[in-house]
CSV table of C-alpha atoms in Angstrom, one decimal:
chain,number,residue,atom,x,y,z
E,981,UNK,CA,114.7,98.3,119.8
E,982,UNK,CA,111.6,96.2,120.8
E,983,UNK,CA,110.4,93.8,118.4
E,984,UNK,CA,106.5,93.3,118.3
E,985,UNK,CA,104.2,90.4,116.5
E,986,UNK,CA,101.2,92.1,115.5
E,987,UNK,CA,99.2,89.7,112.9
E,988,UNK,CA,98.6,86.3,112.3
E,989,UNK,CA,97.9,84.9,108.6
E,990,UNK,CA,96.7,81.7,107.9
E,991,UNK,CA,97.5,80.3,104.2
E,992,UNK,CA,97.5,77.4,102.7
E,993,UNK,CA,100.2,78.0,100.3
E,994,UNK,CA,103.0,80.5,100.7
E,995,UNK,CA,103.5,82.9,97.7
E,996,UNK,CA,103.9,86.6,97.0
E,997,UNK,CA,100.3,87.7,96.2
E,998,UNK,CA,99.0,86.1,99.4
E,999,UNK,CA,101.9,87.7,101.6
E,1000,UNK,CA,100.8,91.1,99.4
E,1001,UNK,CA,96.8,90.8,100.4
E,1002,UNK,CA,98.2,90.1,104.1
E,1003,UNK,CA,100.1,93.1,104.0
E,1004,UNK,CA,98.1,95.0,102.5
E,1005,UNK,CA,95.1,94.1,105.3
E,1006,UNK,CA,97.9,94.8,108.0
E,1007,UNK,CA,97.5,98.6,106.6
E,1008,UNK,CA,94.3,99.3,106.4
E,1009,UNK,CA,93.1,97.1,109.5
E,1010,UNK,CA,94.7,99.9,112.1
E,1011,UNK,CA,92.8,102.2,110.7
E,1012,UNK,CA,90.0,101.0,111.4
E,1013,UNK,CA,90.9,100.1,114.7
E,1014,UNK,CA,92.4,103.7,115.0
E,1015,UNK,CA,96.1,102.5,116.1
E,1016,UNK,CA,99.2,103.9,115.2
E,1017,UNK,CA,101.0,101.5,113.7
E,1018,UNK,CA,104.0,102.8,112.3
E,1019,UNK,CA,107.4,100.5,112.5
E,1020,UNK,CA,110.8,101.7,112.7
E,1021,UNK,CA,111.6,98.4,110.4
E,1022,UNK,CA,110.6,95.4,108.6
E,1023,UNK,CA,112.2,92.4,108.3
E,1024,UNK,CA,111.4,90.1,105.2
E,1025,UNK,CA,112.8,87.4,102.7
E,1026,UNK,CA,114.3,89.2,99.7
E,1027,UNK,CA,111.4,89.0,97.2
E,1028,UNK,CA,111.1,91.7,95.0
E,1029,UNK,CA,108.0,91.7,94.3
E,1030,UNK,CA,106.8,92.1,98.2
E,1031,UNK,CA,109.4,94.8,99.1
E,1032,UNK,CA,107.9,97.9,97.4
E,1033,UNK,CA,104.6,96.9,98.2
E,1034,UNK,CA,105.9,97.2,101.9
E,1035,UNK,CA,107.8,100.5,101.3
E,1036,UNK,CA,104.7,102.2,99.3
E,1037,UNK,CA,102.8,101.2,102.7
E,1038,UNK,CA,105.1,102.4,105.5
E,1039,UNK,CA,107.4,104.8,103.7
E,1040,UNK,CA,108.7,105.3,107.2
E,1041,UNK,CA,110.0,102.1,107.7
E,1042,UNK,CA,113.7,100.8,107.2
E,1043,UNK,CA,112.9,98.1,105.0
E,1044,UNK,CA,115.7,94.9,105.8
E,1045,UNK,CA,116.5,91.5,104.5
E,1046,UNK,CA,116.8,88.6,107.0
E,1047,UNK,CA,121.0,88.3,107.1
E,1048,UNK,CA,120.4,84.8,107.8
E,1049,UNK,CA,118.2,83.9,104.5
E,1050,UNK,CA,121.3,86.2,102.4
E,1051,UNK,CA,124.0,83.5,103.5
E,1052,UNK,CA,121.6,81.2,102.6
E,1053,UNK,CA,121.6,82.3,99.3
E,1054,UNK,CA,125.2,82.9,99.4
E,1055,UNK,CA,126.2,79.3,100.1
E,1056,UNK,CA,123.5,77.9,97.7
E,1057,UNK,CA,125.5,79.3,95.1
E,1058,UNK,CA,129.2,77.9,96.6
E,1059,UNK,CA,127.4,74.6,96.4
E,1060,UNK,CA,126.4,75.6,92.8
E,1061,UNK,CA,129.2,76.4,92.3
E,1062,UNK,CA,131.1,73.1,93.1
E,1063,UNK,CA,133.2,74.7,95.9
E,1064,UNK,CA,131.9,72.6,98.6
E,1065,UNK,CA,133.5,69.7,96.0
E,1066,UNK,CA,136.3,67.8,95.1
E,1067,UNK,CA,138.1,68.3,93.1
E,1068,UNK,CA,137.6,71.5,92.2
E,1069,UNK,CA,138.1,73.3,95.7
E,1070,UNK,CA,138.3,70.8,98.9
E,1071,UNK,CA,136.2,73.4,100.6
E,1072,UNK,CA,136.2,72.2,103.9
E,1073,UNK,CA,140.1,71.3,104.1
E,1074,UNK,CA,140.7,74.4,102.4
E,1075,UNK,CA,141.3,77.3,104.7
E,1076,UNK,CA,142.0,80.0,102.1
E,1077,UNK,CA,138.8,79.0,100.4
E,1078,UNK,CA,136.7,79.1,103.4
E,1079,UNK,CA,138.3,82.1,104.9
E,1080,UNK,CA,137.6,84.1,101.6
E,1081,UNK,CA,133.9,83.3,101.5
E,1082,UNK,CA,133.3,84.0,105.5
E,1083,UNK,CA,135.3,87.1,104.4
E,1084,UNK,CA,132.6,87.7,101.7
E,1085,UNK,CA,129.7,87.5,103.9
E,1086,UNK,CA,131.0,89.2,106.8
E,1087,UNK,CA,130.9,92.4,104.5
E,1088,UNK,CA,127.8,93.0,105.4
E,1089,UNK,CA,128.6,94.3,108.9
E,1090,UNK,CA,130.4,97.4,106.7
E,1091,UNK,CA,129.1,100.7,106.4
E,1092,UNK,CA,127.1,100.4,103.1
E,1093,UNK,CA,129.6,103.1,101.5
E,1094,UNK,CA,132.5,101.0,102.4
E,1095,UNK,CA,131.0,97.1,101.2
E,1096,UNK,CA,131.8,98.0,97.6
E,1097,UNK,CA,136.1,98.5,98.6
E,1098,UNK,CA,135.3,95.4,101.1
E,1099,UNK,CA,134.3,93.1,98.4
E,1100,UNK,CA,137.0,94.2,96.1
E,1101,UNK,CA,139.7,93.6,98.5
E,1102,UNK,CA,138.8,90.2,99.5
E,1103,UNK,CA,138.3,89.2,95.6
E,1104,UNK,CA,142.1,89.9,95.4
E,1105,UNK,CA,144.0,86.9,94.2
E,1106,UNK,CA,140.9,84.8,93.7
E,1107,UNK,CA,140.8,82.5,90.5
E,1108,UNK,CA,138.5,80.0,88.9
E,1109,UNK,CA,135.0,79.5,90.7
E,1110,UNK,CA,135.6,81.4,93.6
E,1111,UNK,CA,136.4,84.1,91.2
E,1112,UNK,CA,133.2,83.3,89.7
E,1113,UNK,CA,131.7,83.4,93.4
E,1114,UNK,CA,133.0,86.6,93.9
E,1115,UNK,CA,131.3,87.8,90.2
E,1116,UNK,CA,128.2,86.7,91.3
E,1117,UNK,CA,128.2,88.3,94.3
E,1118,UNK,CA,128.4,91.9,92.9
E,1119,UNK,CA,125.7,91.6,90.3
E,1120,UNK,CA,122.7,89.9,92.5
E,1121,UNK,CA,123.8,91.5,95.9
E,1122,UNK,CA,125.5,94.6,95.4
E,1123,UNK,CA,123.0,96.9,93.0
E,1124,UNK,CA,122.1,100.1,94.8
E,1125,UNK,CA,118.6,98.6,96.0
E,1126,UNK,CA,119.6,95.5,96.7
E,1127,UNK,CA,122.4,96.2,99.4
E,1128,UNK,CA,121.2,98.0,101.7
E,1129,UNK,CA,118.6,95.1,102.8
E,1130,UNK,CA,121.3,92.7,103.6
E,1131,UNK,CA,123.5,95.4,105.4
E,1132,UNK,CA,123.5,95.2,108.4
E,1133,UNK,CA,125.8,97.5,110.0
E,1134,UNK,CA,124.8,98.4,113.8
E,1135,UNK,CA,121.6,96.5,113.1
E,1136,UNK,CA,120.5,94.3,116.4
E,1137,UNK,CA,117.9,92.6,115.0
E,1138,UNK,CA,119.3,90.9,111.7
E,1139,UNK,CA,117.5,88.0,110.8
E,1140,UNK,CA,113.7,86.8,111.5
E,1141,UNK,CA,114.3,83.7,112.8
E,1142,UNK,CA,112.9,84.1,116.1
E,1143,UNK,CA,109.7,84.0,114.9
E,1144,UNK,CA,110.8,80.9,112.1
E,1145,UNK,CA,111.4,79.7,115.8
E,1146,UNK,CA,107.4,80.9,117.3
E,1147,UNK,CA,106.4,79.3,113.8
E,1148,UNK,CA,107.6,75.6,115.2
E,1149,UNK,CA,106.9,75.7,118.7
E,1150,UNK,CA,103.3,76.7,117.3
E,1151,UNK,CA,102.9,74.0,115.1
E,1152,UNK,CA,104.4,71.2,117.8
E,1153,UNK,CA,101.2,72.4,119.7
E,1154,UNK,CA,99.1,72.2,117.8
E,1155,UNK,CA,100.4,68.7,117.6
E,1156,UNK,CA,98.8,67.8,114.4
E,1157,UNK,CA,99.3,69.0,110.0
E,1158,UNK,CA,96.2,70.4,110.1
E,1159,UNK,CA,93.8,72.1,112.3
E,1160,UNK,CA,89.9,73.2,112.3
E,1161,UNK,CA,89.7,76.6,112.2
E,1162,UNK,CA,88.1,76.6,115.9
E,1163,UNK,CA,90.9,74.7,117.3
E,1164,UNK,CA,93.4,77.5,115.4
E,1165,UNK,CA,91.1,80.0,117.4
E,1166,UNK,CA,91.8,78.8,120.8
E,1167,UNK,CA,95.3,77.9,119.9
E,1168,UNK,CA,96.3,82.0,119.0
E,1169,UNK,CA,93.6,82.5,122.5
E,1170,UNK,CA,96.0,80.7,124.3
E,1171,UNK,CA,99.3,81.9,123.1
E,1172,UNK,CA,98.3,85.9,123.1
E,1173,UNK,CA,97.4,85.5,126.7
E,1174,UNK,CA,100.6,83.5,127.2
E,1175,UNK,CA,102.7,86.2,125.5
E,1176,UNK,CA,100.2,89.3,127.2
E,1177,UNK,CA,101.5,87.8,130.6
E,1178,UNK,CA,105.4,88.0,129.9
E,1179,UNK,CA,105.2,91.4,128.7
E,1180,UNK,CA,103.6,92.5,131.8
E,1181,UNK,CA,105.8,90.9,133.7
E,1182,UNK,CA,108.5,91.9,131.8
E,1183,UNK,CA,107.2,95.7,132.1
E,1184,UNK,CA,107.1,95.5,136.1
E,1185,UNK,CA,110.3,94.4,136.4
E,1186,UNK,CA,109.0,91.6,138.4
E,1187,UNK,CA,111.9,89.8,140.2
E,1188,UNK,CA,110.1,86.9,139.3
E,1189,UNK,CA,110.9,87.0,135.6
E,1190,UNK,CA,113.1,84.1,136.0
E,1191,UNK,CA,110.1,81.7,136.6
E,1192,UNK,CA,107.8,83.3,133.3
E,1193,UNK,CA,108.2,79.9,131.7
E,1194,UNK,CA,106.5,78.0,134.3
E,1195,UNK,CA,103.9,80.5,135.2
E,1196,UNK,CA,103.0,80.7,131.5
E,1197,UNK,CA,103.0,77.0,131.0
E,1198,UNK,CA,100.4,77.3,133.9
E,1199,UNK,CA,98.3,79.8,132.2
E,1200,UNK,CA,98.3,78.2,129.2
E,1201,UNK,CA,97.3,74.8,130.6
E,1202,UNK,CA,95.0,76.2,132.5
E,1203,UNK,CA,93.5,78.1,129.2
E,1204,UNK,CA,93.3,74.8,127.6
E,1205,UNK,CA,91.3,73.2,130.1
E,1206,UNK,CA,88.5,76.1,130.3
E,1207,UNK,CA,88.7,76.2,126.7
E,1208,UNK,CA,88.0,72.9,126.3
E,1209,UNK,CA,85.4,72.8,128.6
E,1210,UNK,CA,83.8,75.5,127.2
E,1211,UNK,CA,83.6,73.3,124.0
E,1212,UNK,CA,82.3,70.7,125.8
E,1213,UNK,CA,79.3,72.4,127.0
């Protein structure tokens, strides 16, 4: 499975009708371009509001939660909960009580058809909160649209942090909270060409793959400078 980034959105606050307008742009805008832009799957944060949208506009897609964003969730609640506490359950000197809740999450490398019997046999001889932990669990996670996102049985790519990861490396250079819309500009110039020149590398097989950092720290300084330049003048 190859994983593409194929937009860009700029917003100034993150919520669920802007993410909807970007998605629905990211529909119609191959279209007009006349590209076939059909995924095999989406990854997104478990909003409800945003995941029909995105199945109504690629009904083809296999629609996914990010696995790492659900254990999020998951441990908020243990917190919540009071099991990271004393004295209610010394969570972290309390094998039984961490074992059960790694247990918990790790159902969701299951077969969907087998999380349900999963769940129910780790829940056996549970009490008090971890009971309630355990309660929780099968009401918000374990509805019939609800868990299939966060399986993630034979999945490869199970969270979206990699591009959390693009997200920070972006912003560290841009070296500054807020940029000109220009200076955005060159910045996405810069990092496309960067990224255009791995992928053909990467698709040559070229022995020198090992060196693609350097060459495309190169490029990219090199970009900089005739971008600059180009300002200048």
């Amino acid at each position: 499975m190859t994983l593409w980034p194929v937009s860009w959105c700029q917003q100034s606050i993150v919520y669920v009708p802007v993410k909807i307008l970007a998605l629905t742009d990211l529909f119609f805008k191959p279209v007009v371009l006349e590209v076939d832009l059909n995924p095999d799957s989406i990854i997104c944060d478990f909003e409800t509001a945003l995941i029909p949208v995105i199945q109504r506009y690629f009904p083809n897609a296999q629609v996914r939660g990010c696995y790492f964003q659900f254990c999020q969730e998951v441990h908020r609640k243990v917190s919540e909960l009071g099991l990271r506490k004393k004295p209610v359950v010394r969570y972290r000197s309390d094998e039984e009580t961490k074992r059960k809740i790694k247990m918990l999450l790790s159902t969701a490398f299951l077969p969907v058809p087998q999380v349900v019997t999963g769940v129910r046999l780790f829940e056996t001889g549970t009490t008090g909160n971890l009971l309630a932990l355990f309660h929780y669990f099968q009401q918000e996670w374990m509805t019939h649209d609800i868990l299939p996102l966060w399986d993630v049985h034979n999945v490869r790519i199970r969270t979206n942090n990699h591009l959390e990861r693009w997200h920070n490396e972006l912003n560290k250079k841009a070296g500054k909270s807020h940029v000109r819309f220009y200076e955005l500009l060159q910045l996405l110039i810069v990092e496309q060409g960067v990224v255009e020149t791995l992928i053909n590398q990467l698709l040559s097989r070229d022995p020198a793959t090992c060196c693609l950092r350097r060459v495309n720290q190169t490029y990219a300084e090199m970009h900089q400078r005739q971008a600059f330049a180009g300002a200048v003048s």
